[in-house]
Short mmCIF file of C-alpha atoms and ligand atoms in Angstrom, two decimals:
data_model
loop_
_atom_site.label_atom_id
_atom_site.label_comp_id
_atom_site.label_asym_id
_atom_site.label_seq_id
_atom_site.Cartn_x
_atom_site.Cartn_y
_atom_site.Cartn_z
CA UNK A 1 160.28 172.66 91.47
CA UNK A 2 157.14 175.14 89.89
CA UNK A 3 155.69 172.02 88.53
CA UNK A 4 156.18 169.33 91.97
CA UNK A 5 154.65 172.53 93.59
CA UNK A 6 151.51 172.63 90.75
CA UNK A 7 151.33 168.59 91.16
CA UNK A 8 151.21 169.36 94.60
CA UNK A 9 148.27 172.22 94.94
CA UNK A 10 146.03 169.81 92.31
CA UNK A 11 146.60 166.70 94.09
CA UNK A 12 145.88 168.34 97.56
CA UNK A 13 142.70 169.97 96.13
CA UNK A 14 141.55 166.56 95.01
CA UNK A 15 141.44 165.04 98.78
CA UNK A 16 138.89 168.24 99.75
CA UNK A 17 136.48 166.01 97.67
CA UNK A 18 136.40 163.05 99.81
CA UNK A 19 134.51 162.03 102.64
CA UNK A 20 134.13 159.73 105.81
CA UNK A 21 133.11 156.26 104.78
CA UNK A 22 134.34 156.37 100.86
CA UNK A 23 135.63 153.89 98.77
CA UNK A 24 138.38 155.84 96.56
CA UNK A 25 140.15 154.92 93.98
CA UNK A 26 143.84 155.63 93.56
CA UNK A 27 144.89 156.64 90.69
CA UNK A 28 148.83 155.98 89.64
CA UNK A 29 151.63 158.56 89.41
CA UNK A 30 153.59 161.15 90.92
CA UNK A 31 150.41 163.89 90.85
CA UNK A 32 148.11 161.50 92.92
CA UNK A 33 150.72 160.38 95.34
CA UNK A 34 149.85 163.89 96.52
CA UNK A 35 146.77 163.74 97.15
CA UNK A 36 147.47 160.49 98.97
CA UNK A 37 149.93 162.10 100.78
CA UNK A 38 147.03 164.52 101.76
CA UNK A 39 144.49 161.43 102.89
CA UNK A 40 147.09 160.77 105.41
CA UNK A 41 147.36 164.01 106.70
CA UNK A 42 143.05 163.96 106.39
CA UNK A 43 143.07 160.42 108.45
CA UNK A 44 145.70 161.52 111.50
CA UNK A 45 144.32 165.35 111.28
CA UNK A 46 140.66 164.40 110.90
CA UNK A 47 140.01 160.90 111.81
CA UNK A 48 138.81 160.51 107.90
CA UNK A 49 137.99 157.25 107.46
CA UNK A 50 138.12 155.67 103.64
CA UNK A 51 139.30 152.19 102.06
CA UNK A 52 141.21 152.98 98.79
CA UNK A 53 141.11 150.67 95.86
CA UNK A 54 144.80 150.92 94.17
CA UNK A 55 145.40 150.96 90.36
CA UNK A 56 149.25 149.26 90.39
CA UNK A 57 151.98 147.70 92.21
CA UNK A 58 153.21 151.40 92.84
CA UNK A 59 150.16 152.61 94.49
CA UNK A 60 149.91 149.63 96.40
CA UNK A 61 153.60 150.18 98.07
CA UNK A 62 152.63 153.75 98.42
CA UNK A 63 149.69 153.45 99.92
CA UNK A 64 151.01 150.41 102.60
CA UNK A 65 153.82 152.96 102.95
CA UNK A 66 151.49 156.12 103.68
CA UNK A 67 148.81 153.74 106.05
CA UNK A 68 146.12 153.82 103.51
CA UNK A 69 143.49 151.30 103.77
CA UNK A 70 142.89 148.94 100.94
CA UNK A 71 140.28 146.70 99.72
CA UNK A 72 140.33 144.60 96.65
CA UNK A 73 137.91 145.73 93.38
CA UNK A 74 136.04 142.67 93.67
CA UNK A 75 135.98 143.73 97.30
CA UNK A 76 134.28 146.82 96.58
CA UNK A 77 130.50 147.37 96.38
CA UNK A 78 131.18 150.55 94.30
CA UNK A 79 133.91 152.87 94.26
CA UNK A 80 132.64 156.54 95.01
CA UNK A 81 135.94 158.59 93.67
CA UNK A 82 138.73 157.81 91.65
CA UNK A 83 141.26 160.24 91.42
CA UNK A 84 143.87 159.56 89.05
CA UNK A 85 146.79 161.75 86.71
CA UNK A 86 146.78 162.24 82.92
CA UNK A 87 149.38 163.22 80.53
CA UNK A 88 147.50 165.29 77.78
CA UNK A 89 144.03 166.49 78.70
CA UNK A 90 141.70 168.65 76.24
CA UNK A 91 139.16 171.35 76.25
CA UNK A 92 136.33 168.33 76.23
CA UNK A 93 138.06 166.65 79.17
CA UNK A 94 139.53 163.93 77.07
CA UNK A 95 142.23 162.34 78.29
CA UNK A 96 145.32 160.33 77.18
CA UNK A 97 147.10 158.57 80.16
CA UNK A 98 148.96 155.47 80.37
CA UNK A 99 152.96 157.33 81.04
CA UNK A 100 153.15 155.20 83.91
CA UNK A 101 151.73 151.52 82.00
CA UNK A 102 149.18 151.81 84.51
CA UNK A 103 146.11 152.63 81.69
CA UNK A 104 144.62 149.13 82.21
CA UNK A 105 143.74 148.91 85.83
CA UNK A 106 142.87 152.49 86.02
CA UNK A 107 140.19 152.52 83.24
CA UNK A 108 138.72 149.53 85.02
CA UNK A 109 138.64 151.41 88.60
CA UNK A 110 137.30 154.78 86.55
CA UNK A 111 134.67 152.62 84.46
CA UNK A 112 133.71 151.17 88.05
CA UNK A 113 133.05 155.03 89.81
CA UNK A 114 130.41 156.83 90.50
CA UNK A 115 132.96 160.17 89.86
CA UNK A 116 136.65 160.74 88.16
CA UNK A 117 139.35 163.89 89.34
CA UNK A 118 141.29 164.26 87.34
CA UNK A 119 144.72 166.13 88.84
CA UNK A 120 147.20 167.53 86.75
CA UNK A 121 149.57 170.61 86.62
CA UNK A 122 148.87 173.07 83.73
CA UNK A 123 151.78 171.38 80.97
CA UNK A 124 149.08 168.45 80.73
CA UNK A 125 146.52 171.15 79.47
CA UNK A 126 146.59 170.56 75.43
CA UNK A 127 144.37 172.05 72.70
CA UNK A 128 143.64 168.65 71.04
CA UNK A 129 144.73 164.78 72.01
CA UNK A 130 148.17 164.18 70.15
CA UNK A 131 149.68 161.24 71.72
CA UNK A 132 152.20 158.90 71.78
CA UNK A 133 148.97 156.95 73.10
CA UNK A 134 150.19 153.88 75.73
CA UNK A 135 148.59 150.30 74.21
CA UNK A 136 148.68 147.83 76.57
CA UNK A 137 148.97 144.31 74.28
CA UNK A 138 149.03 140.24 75.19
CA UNK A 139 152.99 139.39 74.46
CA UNK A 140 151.48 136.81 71.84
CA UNK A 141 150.11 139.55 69.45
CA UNK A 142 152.87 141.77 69.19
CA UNK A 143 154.10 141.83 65.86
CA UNK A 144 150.17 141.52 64.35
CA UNK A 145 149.26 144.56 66.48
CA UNK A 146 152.44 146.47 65.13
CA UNK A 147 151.94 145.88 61.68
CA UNK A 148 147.89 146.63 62.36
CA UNK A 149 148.93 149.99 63.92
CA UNK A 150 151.27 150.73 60.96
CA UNK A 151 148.86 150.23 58.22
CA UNK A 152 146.87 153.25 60.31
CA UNK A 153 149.90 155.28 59.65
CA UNK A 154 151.94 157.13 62.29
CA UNK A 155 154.77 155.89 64.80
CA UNK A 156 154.86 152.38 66.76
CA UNK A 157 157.36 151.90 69.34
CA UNK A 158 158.16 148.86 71.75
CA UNK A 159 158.30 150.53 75.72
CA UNK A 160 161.59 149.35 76.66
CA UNK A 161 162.75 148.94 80.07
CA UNK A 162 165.60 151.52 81.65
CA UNK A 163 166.92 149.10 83.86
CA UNK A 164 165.69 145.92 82.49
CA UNK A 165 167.03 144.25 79.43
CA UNK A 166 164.06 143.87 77.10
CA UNK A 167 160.56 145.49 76.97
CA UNK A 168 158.68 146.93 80.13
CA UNK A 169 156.00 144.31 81.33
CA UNK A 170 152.65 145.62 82.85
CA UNK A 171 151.21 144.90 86.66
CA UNK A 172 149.23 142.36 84.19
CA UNK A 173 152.62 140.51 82.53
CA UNK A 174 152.10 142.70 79.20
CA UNK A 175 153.84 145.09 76.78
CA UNK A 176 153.45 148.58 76.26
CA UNK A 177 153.35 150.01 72.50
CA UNK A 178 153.87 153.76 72.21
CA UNK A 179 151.61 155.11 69.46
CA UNK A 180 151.73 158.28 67.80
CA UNK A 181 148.96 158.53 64.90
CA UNK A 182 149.30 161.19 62.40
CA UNK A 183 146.79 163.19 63.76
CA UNK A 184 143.52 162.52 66.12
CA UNK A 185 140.55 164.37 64.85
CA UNK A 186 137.92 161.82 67.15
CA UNK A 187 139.40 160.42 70.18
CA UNK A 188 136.83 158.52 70.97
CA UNK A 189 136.50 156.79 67.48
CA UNK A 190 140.14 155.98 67.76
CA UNK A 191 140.08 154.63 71.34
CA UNK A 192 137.61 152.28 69.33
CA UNK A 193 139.27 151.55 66.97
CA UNK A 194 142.69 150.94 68.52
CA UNK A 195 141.15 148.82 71.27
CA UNK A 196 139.24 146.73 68.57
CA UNK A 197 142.92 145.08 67.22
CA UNK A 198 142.84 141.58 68.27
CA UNK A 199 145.46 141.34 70.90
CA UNK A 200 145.30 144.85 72.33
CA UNK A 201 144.50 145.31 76.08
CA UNK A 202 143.58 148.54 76.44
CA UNK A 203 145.06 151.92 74.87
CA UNK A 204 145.20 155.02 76.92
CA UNK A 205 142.83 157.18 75.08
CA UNK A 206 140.18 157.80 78.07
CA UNK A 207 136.88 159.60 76.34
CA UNK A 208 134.27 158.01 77.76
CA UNK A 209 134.44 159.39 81.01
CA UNK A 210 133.72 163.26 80.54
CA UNK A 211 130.26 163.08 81.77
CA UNK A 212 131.52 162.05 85.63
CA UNK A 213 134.75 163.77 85.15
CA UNK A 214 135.87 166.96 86.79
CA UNK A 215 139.72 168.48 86.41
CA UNK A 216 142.05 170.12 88.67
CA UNK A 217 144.86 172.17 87.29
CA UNK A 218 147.30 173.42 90.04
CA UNK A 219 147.54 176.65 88.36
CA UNK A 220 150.17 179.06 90.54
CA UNK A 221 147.68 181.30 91.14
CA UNK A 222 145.49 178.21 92.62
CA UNK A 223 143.78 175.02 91.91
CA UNK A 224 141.97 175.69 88.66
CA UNK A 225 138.02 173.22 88.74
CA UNK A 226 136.74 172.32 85.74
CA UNK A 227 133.35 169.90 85.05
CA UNK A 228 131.02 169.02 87.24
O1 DER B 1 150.23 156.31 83.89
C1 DER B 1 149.26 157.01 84.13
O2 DER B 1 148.13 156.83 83.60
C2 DER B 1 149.45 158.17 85.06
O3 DER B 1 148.22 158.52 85.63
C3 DER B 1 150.01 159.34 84.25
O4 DER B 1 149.14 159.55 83.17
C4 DER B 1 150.12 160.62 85.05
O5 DER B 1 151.26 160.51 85.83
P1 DER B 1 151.93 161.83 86.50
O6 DER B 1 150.85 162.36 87.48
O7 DER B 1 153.13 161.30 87.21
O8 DER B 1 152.23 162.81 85.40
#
């Protein structure tokens, strides 16, 4: 489909940026399976030679699957690269991610490197952070951080599972929250503000990261770079 084959020309890009001897971290989701897909093809074709520091149970399996080396973070002296999706991205380079529950791990692997790539295809490109934003909460919280996210105003749902009775649990044994706020004029005071709520994990408003953060769009007519 266009937008596999836009998933597939960011993701691919992202690879170009690493090098022999890198500790990368790998990101979760169907847009940086690519570009794992493309360290493969790097380690056969090239020899490349990296140890990848995975962000879920699903980049674990697809990593062991592909051949990828992988170390544990406390493993890891310091992680040179993460690359890693996003599902709304704006003109500043904030993100909102979290689709795949996978926020939690991934901010800690992007808070731990030296550089983030973003990959996404261009329907993640948005003119301002809307949400439903992904909160990660302890099961023990729940209904505090509901009514907490009510008295903000906007929509709170519980993630349920699709083929599991009940609510999806986290890599870490946690719920998801979908949270749709009225409206997010400062991203990074909300991130704040969200992930202040006794009980919350981590929500997946990412705007703290623009400084190391470049994006690839797999644009038709070709990877589109922005930042750094
Ligand atoms: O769950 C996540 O944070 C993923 O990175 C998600 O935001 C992007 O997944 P996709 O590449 O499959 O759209």
């Amino acid at each position: 489909s266009p937008q596999e084959q836009a998933k597939k020309r960011a993701g691919y890009k992202a690879a170009d940026y690493i090098t022999n001897g890198m500790t990368v971290g790998l990101g979760t989701g169907s847009t940086v399976a690519f570009t794992m897909a493309r360290l493969k093809e790097r380690m056969t074709e090239e020899g490349l030679l990296i140890v990848g520091i995975p962000t879920s149970i699903q980049t674990t399996m697809r990593a062991g699957a592909l051949g990828i080396p992988l170390i544990g973070l406390e493993q890891a002296e310091k992680i040179d690269i993460t690359v890693d999706g996003a599902d709304q991205i704006d003109p500043e380079m904030r993100l909102i991610k979290g689709r795949g529950a996978a926020h939690v791990r991934e901010r800690i692997v992007a808070d731990a490197s030296t550089r983030l790539i973003i990959v996404a295809d261009p329907s993640k490109i948005c003119s301002h952070l809307t949400g439903p934003i992904p909160i990660e909460i302890i099961p023990f919280s729940f209904s505090h951080v509901i009514r907490r996210l009510n008295e903000m105003g906007g929509m709170v749902t519980v993630r349920e599972g699709v083929k599991k009775d009940g609510p999806v649990i986290s890599d870490n044994g946690n719920i998801i929250l979908d949270y749709t706020p009225v409206s997010i004029p400062d991203p990074s005071a909300l991130e704040t503000a969200i992930n202040m709520i006794p009980g919350v994990v981590s929500c997946g408003i990412f705007a703290e990261f623009t400084s190391k953060t470049t994006v690839i769009i797999g644009e038709e007519s070709g990877p589109r770079i922005i930042g750094l």
